[in-house]
Coordinates of C-alpha atoms and ligand atoms in Angstrom, one line a residue:
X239 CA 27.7 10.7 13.4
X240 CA 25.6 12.3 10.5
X241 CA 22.0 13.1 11.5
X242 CA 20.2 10.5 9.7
X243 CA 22.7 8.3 11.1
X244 CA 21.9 9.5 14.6
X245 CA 18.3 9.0 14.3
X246 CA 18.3 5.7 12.2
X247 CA 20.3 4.5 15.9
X248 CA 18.2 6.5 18.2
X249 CA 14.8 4.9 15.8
X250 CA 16.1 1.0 16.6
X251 CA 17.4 1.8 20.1
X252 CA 14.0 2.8 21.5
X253 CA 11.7 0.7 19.4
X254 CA 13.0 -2.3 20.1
X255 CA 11.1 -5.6 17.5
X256 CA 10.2 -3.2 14.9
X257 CA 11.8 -4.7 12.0
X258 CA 9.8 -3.4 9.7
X259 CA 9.6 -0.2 11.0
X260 CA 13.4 -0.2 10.8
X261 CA 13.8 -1.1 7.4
X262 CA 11.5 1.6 5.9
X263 CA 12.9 4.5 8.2
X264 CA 16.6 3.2 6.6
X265 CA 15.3 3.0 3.5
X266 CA 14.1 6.3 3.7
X267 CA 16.3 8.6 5.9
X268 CA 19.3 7.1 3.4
X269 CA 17.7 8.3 0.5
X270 CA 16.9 11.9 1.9
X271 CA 20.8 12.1 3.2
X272 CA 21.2 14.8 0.4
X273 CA 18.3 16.6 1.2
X274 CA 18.9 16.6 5.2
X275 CA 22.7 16.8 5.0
X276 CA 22.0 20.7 3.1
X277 CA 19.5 21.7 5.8
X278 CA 21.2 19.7 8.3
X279 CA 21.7 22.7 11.0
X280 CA 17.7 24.0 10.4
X281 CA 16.3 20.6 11.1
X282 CA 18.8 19.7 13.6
X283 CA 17.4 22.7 15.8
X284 CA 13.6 22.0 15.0
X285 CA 14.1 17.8 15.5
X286 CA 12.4 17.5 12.2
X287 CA 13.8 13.9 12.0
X288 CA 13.0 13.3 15.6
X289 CA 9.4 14.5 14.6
X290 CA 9.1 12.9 11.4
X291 CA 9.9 9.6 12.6
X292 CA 7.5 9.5 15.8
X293 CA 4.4 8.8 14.9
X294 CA 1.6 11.9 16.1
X295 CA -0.6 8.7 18.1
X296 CA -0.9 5.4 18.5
X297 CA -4.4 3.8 19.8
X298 CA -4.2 0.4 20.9
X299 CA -7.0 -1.5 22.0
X300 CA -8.7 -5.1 23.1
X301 CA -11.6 -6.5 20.1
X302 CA -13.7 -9.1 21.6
X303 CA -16.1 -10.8 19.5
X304 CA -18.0 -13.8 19.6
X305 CA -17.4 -16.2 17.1
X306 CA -20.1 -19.3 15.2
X307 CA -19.1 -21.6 18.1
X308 CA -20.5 -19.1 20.9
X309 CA -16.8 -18.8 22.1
X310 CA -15.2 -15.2 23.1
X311 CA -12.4 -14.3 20.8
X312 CA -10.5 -11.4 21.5
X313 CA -8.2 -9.9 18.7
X314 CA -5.9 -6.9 19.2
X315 CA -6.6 -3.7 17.1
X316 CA -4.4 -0.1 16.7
X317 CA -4.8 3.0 14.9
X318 CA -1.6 4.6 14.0
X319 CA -2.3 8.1 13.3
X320 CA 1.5 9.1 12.0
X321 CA 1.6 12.7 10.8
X322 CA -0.9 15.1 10.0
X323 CA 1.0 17.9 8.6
X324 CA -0.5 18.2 5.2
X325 CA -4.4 16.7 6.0
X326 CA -6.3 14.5 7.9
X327 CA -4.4 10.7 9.1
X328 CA -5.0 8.6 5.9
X329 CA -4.5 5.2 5.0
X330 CA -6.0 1.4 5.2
X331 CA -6.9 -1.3 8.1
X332 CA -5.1 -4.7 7.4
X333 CA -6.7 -7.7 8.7
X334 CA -4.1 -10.5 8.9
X335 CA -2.7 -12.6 11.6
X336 CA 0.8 -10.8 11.1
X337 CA -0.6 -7.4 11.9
X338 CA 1.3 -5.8 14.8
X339 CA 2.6 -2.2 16.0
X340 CA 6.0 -2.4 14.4
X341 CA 4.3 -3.7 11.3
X342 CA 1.8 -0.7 11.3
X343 CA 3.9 1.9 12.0
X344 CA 6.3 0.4 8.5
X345 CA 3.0 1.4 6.8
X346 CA 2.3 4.5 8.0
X347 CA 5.1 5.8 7.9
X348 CA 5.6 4.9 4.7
X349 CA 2.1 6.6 4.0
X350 CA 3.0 10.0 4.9
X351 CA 4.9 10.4 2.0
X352 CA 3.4 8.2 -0.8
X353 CA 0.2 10.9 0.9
X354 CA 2.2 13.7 -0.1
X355 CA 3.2 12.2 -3.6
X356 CA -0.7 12.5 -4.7
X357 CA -0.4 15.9 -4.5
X358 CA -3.7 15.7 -2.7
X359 CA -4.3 17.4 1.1
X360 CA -3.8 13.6 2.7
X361 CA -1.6 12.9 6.1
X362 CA -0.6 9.6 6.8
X363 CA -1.9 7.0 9.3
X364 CA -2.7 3.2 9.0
X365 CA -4.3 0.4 11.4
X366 CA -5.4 -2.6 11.8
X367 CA -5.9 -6.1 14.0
X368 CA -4.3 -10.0 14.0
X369 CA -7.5 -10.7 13.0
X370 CA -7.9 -13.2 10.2
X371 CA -11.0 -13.2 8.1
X372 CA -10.2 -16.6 6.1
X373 CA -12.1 -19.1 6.6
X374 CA -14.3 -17.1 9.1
X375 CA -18.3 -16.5 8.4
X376 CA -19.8 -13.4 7.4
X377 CA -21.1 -13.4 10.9
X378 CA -18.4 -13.6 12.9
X379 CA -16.4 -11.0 10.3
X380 CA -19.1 -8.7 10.8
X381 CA -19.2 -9.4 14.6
X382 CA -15.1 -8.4 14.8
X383 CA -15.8 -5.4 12.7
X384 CA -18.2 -3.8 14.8
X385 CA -16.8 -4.4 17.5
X386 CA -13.1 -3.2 16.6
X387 CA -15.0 0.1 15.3
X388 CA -17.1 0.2 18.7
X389 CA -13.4 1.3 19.6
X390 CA -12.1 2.7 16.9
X391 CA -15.1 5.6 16.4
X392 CA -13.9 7.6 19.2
X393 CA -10.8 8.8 17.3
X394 CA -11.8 9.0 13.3
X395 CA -13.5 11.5 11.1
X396 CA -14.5 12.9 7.8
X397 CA -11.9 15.5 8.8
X398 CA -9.7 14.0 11.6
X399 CA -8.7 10.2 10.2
X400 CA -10.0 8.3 7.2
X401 CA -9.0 4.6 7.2
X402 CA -9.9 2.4 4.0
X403 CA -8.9 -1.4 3.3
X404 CA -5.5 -2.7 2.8
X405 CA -5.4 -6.6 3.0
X406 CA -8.4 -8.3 4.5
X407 CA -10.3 -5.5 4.3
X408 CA -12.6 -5.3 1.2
X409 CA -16.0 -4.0 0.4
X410 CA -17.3 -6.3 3.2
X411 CA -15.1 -5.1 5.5
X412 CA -16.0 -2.1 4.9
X413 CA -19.7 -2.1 4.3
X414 CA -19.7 -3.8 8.1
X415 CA -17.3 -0.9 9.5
X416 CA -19.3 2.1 8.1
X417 CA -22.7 0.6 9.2
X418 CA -21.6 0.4 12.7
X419 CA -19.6 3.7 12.4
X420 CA -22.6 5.3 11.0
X421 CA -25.2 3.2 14.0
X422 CA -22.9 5.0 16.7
X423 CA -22.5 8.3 15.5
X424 CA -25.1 9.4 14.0
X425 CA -23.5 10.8 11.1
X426 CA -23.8 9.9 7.2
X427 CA -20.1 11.2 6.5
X428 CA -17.0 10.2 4.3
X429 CA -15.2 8.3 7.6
X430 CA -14.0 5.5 5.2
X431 CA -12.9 5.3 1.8
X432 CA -14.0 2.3 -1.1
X433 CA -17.1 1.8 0.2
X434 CA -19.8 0.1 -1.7
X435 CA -21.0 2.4 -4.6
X436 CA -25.0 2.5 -3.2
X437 CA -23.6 4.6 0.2
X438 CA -20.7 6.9 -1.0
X439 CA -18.0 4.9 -2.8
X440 CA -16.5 6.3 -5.8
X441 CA -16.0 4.3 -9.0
X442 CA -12.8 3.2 -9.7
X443 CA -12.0 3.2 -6.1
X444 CA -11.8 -0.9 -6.5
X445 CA -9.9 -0.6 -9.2
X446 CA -7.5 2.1 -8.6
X447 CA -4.3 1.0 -7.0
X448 CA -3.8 -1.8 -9.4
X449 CA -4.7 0.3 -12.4
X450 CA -2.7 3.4 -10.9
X451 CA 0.7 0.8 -10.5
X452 CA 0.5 0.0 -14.9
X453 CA 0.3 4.1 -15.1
X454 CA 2.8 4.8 -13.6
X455 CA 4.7 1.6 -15.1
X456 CA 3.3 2.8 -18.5
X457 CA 4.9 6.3 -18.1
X458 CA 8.4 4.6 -16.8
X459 CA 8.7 2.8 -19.4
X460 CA 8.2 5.8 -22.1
X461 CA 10.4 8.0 -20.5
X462 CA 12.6 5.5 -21.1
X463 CA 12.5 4.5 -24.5
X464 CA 10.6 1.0 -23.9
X465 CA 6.6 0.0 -24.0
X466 CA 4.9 -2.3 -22.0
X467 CA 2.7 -3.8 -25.3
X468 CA 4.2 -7.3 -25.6
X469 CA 5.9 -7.3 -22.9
X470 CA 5.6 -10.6 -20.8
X471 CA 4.7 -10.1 -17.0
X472 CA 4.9 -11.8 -13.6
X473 CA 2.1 -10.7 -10.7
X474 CA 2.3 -11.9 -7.4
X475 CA -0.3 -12.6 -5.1
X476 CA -4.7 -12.8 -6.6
X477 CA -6.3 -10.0 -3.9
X478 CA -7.6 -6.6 -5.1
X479 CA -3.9 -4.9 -6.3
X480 CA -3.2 -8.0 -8.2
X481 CA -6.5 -8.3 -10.0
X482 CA -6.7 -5.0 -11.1
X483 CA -2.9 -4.5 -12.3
X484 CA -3.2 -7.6 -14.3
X485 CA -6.6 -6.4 -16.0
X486 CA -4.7 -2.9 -17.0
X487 CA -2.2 -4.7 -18.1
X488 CA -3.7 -6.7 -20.2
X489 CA -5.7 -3.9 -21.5
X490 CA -2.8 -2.0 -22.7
X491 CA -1.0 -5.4 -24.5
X492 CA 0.6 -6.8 -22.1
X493 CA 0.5 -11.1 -21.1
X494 CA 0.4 -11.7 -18.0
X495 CA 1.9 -15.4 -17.5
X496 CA 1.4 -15.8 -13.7
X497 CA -0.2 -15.0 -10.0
X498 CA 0.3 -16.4 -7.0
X499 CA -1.5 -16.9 -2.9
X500 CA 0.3 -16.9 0.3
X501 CA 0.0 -21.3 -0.9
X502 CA 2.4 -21.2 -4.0
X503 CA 2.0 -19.7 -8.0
X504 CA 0.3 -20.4 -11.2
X505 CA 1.6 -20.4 -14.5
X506 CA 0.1 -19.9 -17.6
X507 CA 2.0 -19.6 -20.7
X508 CA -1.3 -18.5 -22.9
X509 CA -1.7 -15.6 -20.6
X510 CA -4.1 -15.7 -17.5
X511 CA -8.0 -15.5 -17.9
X512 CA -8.5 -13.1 -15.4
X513 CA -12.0 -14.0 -15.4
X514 CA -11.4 -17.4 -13.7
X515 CA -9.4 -15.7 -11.1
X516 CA -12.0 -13.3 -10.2
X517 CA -14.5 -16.0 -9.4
X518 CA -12.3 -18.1 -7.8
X519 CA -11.3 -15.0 -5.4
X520 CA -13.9 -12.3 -5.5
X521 CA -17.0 -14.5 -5.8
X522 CA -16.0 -18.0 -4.1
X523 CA -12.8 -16.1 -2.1
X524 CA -11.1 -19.5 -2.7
X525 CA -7.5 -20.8 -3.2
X526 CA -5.4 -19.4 -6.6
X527 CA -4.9 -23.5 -6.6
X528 CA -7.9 -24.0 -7.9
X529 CA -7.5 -22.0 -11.2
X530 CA -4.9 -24.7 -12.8
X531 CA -8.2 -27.0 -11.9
X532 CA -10.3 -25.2 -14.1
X533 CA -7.6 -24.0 -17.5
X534 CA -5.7 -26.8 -19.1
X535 CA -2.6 -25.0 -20.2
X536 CA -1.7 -23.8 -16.2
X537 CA 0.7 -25.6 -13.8
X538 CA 0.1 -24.6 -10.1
X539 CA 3.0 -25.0 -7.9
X540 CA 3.4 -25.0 -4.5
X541 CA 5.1 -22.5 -2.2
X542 CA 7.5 -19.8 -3.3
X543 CA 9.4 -19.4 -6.4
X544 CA 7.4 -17.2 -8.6
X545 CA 10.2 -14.7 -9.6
X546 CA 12.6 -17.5 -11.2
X547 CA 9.6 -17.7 -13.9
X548 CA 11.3 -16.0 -17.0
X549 CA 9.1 -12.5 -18.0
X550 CA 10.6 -9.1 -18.8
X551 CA 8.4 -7.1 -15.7
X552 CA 7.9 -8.1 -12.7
X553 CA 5.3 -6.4 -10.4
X554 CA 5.3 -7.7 -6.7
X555 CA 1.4 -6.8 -5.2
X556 CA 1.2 -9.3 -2.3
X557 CA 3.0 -8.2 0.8
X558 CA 5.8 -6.9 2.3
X559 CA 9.9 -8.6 1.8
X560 CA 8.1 -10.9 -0.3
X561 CA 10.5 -10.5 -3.5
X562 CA 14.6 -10.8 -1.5
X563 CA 18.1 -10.6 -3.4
X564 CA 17.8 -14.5 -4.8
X565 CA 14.4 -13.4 -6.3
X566 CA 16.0 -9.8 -7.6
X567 CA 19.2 -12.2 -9.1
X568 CA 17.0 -14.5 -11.0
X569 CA 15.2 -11.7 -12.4
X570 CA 17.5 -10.2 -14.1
X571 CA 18.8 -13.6 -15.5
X572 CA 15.9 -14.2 -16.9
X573 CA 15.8 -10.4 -18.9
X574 CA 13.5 -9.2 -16.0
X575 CA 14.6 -5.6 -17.1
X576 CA 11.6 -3.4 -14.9
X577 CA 9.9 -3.3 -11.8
X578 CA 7.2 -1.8 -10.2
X579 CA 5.6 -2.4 -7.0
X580 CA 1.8 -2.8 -6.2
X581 CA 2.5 -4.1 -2.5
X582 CA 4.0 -1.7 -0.1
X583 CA 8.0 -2.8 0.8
X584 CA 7.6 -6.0 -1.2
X585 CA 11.2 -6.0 -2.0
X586 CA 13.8 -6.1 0.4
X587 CA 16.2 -3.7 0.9
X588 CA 18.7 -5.9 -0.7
X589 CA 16.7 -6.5 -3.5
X590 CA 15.9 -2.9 -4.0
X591 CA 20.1 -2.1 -4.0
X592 CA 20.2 -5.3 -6.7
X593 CA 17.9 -3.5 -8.6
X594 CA 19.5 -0.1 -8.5
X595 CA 23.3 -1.2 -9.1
X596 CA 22.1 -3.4 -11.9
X597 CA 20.1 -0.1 -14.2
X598 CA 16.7 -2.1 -14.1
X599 CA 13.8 0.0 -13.9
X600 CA 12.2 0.5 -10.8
X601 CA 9.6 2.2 -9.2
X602 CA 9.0 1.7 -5.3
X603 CA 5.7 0.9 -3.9
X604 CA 4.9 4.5 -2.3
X605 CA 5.1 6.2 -5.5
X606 CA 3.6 3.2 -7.5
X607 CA 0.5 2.1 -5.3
X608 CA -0.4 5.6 -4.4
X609 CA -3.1 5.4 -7.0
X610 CA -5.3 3.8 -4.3
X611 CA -5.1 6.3 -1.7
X612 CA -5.2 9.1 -4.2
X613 CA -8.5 7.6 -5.5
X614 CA -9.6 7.4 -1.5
X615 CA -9.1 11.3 -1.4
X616 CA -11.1 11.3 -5.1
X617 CA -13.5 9.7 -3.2
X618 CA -13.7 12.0 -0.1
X619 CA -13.9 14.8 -2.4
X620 CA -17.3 13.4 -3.9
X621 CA -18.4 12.8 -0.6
X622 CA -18.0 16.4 0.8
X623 CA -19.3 17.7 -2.5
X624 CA -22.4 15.3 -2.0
X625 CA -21.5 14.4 -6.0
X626 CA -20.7 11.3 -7.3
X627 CA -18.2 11.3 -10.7
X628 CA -18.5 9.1 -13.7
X629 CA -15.7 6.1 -14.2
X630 CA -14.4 8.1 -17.0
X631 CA -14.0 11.2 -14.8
X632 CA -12.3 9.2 -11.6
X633 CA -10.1 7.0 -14.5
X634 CA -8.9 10.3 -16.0
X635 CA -8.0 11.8 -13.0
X636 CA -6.1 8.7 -11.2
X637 CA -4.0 8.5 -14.3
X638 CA -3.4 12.5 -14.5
X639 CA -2.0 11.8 -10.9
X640 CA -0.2 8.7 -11.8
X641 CA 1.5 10.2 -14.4
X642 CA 2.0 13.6 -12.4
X643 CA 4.2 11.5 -9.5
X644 CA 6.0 9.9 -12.0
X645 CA 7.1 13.2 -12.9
X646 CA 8.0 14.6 -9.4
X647 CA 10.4 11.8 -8.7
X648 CA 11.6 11.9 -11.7
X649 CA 12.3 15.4 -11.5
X650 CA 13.3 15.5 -7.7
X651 CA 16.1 12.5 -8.7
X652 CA 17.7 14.8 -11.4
X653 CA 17.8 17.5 -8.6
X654 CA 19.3 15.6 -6.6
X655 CA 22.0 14.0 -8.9
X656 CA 20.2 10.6 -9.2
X657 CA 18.3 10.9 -12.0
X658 CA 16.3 7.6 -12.9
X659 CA 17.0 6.6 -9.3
X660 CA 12.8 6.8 -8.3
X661 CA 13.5 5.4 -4.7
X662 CA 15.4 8.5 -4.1
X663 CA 13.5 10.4 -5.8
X664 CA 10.0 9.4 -4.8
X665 CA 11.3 9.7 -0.9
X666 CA 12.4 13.4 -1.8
X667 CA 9.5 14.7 -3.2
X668 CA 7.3 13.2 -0.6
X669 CA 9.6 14.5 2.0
X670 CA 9.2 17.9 0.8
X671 CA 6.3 19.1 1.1
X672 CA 5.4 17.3 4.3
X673 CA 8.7 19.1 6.0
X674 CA 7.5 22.4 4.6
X675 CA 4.2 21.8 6.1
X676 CA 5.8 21.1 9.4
X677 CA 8.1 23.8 9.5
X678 CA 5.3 26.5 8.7
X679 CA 2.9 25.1 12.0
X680 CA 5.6 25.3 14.4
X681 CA 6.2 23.0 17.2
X682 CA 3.5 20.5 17.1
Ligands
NDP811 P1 -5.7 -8.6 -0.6 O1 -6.0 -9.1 0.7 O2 -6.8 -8.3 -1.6 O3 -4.7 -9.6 -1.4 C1 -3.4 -9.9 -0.8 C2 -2.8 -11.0 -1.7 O4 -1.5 -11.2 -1.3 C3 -3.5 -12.3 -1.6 O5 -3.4 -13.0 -2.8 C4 -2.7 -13.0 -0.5 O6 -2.8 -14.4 -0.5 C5 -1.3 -12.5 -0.8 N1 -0.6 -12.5 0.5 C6 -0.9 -11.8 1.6 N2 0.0 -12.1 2.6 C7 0.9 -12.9 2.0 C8 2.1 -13.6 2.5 N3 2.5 -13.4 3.7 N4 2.8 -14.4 1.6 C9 2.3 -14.6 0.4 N5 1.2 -14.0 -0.1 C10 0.5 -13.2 0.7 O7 -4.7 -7.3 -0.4 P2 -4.4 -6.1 -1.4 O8 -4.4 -6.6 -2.8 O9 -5.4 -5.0 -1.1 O10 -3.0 -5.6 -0.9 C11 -1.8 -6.2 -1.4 C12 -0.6 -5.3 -1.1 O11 -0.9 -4.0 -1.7 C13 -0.4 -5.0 0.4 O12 1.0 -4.8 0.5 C14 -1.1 -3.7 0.6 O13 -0.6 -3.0 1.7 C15 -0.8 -3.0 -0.7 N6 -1.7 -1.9 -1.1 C16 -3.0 -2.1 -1.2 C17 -3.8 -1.0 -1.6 C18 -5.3 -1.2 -1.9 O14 -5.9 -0.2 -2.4 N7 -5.9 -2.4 -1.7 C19 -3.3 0.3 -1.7 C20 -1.8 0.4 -1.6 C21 -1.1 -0.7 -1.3 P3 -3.7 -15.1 0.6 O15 -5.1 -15.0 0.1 O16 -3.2 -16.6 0.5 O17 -3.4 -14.5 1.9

């Protein structure tokens, strides 16, 4: 048995539930069989793979909280803290009632390398509780978050982990977490990334991942003799990736015909007024529903089926195996011909082969939502410096990056043999400088 294959069967054996941990360690230890098969004797003796795939910690703890009702809740909350080679643990807490370990540890593991794609001195770690903050009150979200950063204090830092938000966790989330971090430490230090811009939040921050996703889509498309001006394109999901892909979009000429919310889709064939959707879900945090209420020429419907609407780029920025093979098929039916993913893992590992085999552009989620976290590390930067950049200044430098990654995994695919193949490519370049990093401290 070939290495990777040995530690793909060793990964499942003794993580037993982890689907989703599964499915990203695949995803990646198959694309990197080129890269570990040449160095397969060095690795073998220093269990890189056996290293790489564990993560450095796992915290795991209880988060009681009192809710409107006077009634004890208890939620449960983890810190995966996956590899630290190349900089402090780095990446978001996700609030949803799907969190759990194996769910986590897909994320960060998937972190270390879209980390290492910035270019930027980032290691890779992500948390987060089965908490679910719809619906709830600004008290009892505030209660949970000071109470699951009572916990989670102990083992963060400015230079040791810096968590930000992922889903569920925006700037309330994160206004509530640093206040209470701050009340029990003592210190006024860059521990979290987007906060608010009145107490060490950098601009752009909000809008970064989304933004960072059309970059890189932008410079795709260029390299390969196509534009996205014109171009008709499908979004999925309304949070903070969503939002903020459709706005660049829009920006740089494309129509954006559709959104969607874990209820069902809208549809509008004039293009979508991204105003509406940003008071329905930033100011009222309602239901995407209630947009077809408010602009005549949208049809909402319900549940899934947002990728048989006919556009020629999709990008999935909801969650994860939210786009499968049926999805991929009627894509390219309907002259889908790129995609580029804001969510992490949104298509499934079918999906991504359909995608592949069939020459349609696409760019995977680590490479193409890495604009967030790279704007994190812009923003820990500012905060070390004690500075505080203009929009311009952030803007420039998320796209520099953008276009920069687009570039390594471009460049690591035509090493490789697989040139315009960026799953392969992104997974190599990421991989490569964290192994380096690993090989030069030893056995840690
Ligand atoms: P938000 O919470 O702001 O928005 C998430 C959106 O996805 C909502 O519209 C939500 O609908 C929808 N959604 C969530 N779960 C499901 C589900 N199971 N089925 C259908 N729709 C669902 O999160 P973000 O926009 O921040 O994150 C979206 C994705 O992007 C995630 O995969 C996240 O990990 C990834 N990402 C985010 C970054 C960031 O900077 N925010 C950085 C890099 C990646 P509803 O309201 O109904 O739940």
């Amino acid at each position: 048995m070939s290495y990777v294959d040995e530690i793909y069967a060793k990964v499942v054996e003794q993580n037993p539930g982890e689907a989703e941990f599964h499915q990203a360690v695949k995803e990646v230890l198959d694309s990197l069989k080129l890269v570990i098969d040449a160095n397969e004797e060095k690795y073998r003796k220093m269990a890189l793979l056996e290293r790489l795939v564990e993560p450095e910690r796992i915290i795991s703890f209880r988060v009681p909280w009192v809710d409107d009702n006077g009634q004890v809740q208890v939620n449960k909350g983890y810190r995966v803290q996956f590899n630290s080679a190349i900089g402090p643990y780095k990446g978001g807490l996700r609030l949803h009632p799907s969190v759990n370990q194996g769910i986590l540890k897909f994320l960060g593991f998937e972190q270390v390398f879209k980390n290492s794609l910035t270019g930027l001195p980032i290691g890779g770690g992500k948390g987060g509780s089965n908490f679910d903050p719809k619906g709830k009150s600004d008290r009892e979200v505030m209660a949970f978050c000071q109470s699951f950063m009572t916990e989670l204090s102990k083992y963060i830092g400015a230079d040791q982990d810096v968590p930000a938000g992922d889903i569920g966790v925006g700037a309330r989330e994160i206004g509530f977490l640093y206040g209470q971090y701050k009340r029990l430490t003592g210190l006024y230090e860059g521990v979290l990334t987007g906060k608010g811009l009145n107490y060490g939040g950098s601009l752009v921050r909000t809008q970064a991942t989304g933004y960072g996703l059309v970059y890189i889509l932008d410079e795709m498309l260029k390299n390969n003799n196509k534009e996205l001006a014109g171009k008709t394109v499908v979004v999925s999901g309304s949070g903070n990736v969503a939002i903020y892909a459709t706005e660049k979009a829009q920006q740089l000429g494309a129509k954006v015909v559709a959104l969607s919310d874990s209820n069902g889709y809208i549809y509008d064939a004039d293009g979508i007024k991204l105003d509406i959707v940003k008071e329905i879900k930033e100011v009222r945090r309602g239901r995407i529903k209630e947009y077809a209420s408010a602009v005549p020429t949208a049809v909402y419907t319900e549940g899934k089926g947002i990728w048989t609407i006919k556009c020629d780029i999709a990008l999935p920025c909801a969650t994860q195996n939210e786009l499968n093979l049926d999805d991929a098929k009627a894509l390219k039916a309907n002259g889908c011909f790129a995609v580029a993913e804001g969510a992490n893992m949104p298509s499934t590992r079918e999906a991504t082969d359909f995608f592949l085999a069939n020459d349609m552009l696409f760019m995977p989620g680590k490479a193409a939502n890495a604009g967030g976290v790279a704007t994190s590390a812009l923003e820990m930067s500012q905060n070390s410096q004690r500075l505080s950049w203009t929009f311009d200044e952030v803007d420039a430098k998320l796209k520099g990056i953008m276009v920069n990654i687009f570039a390594k995994a471009d460049d690591a695919a035509k090493r490789y043999g697989v040139a315009g193949n960026y799953v392969a490519g992104a997974n190599i370049a990421g991989f490569e400088k964290v192994v380096d990093a690993m090989m030069a401290q030893g056995i840690v």
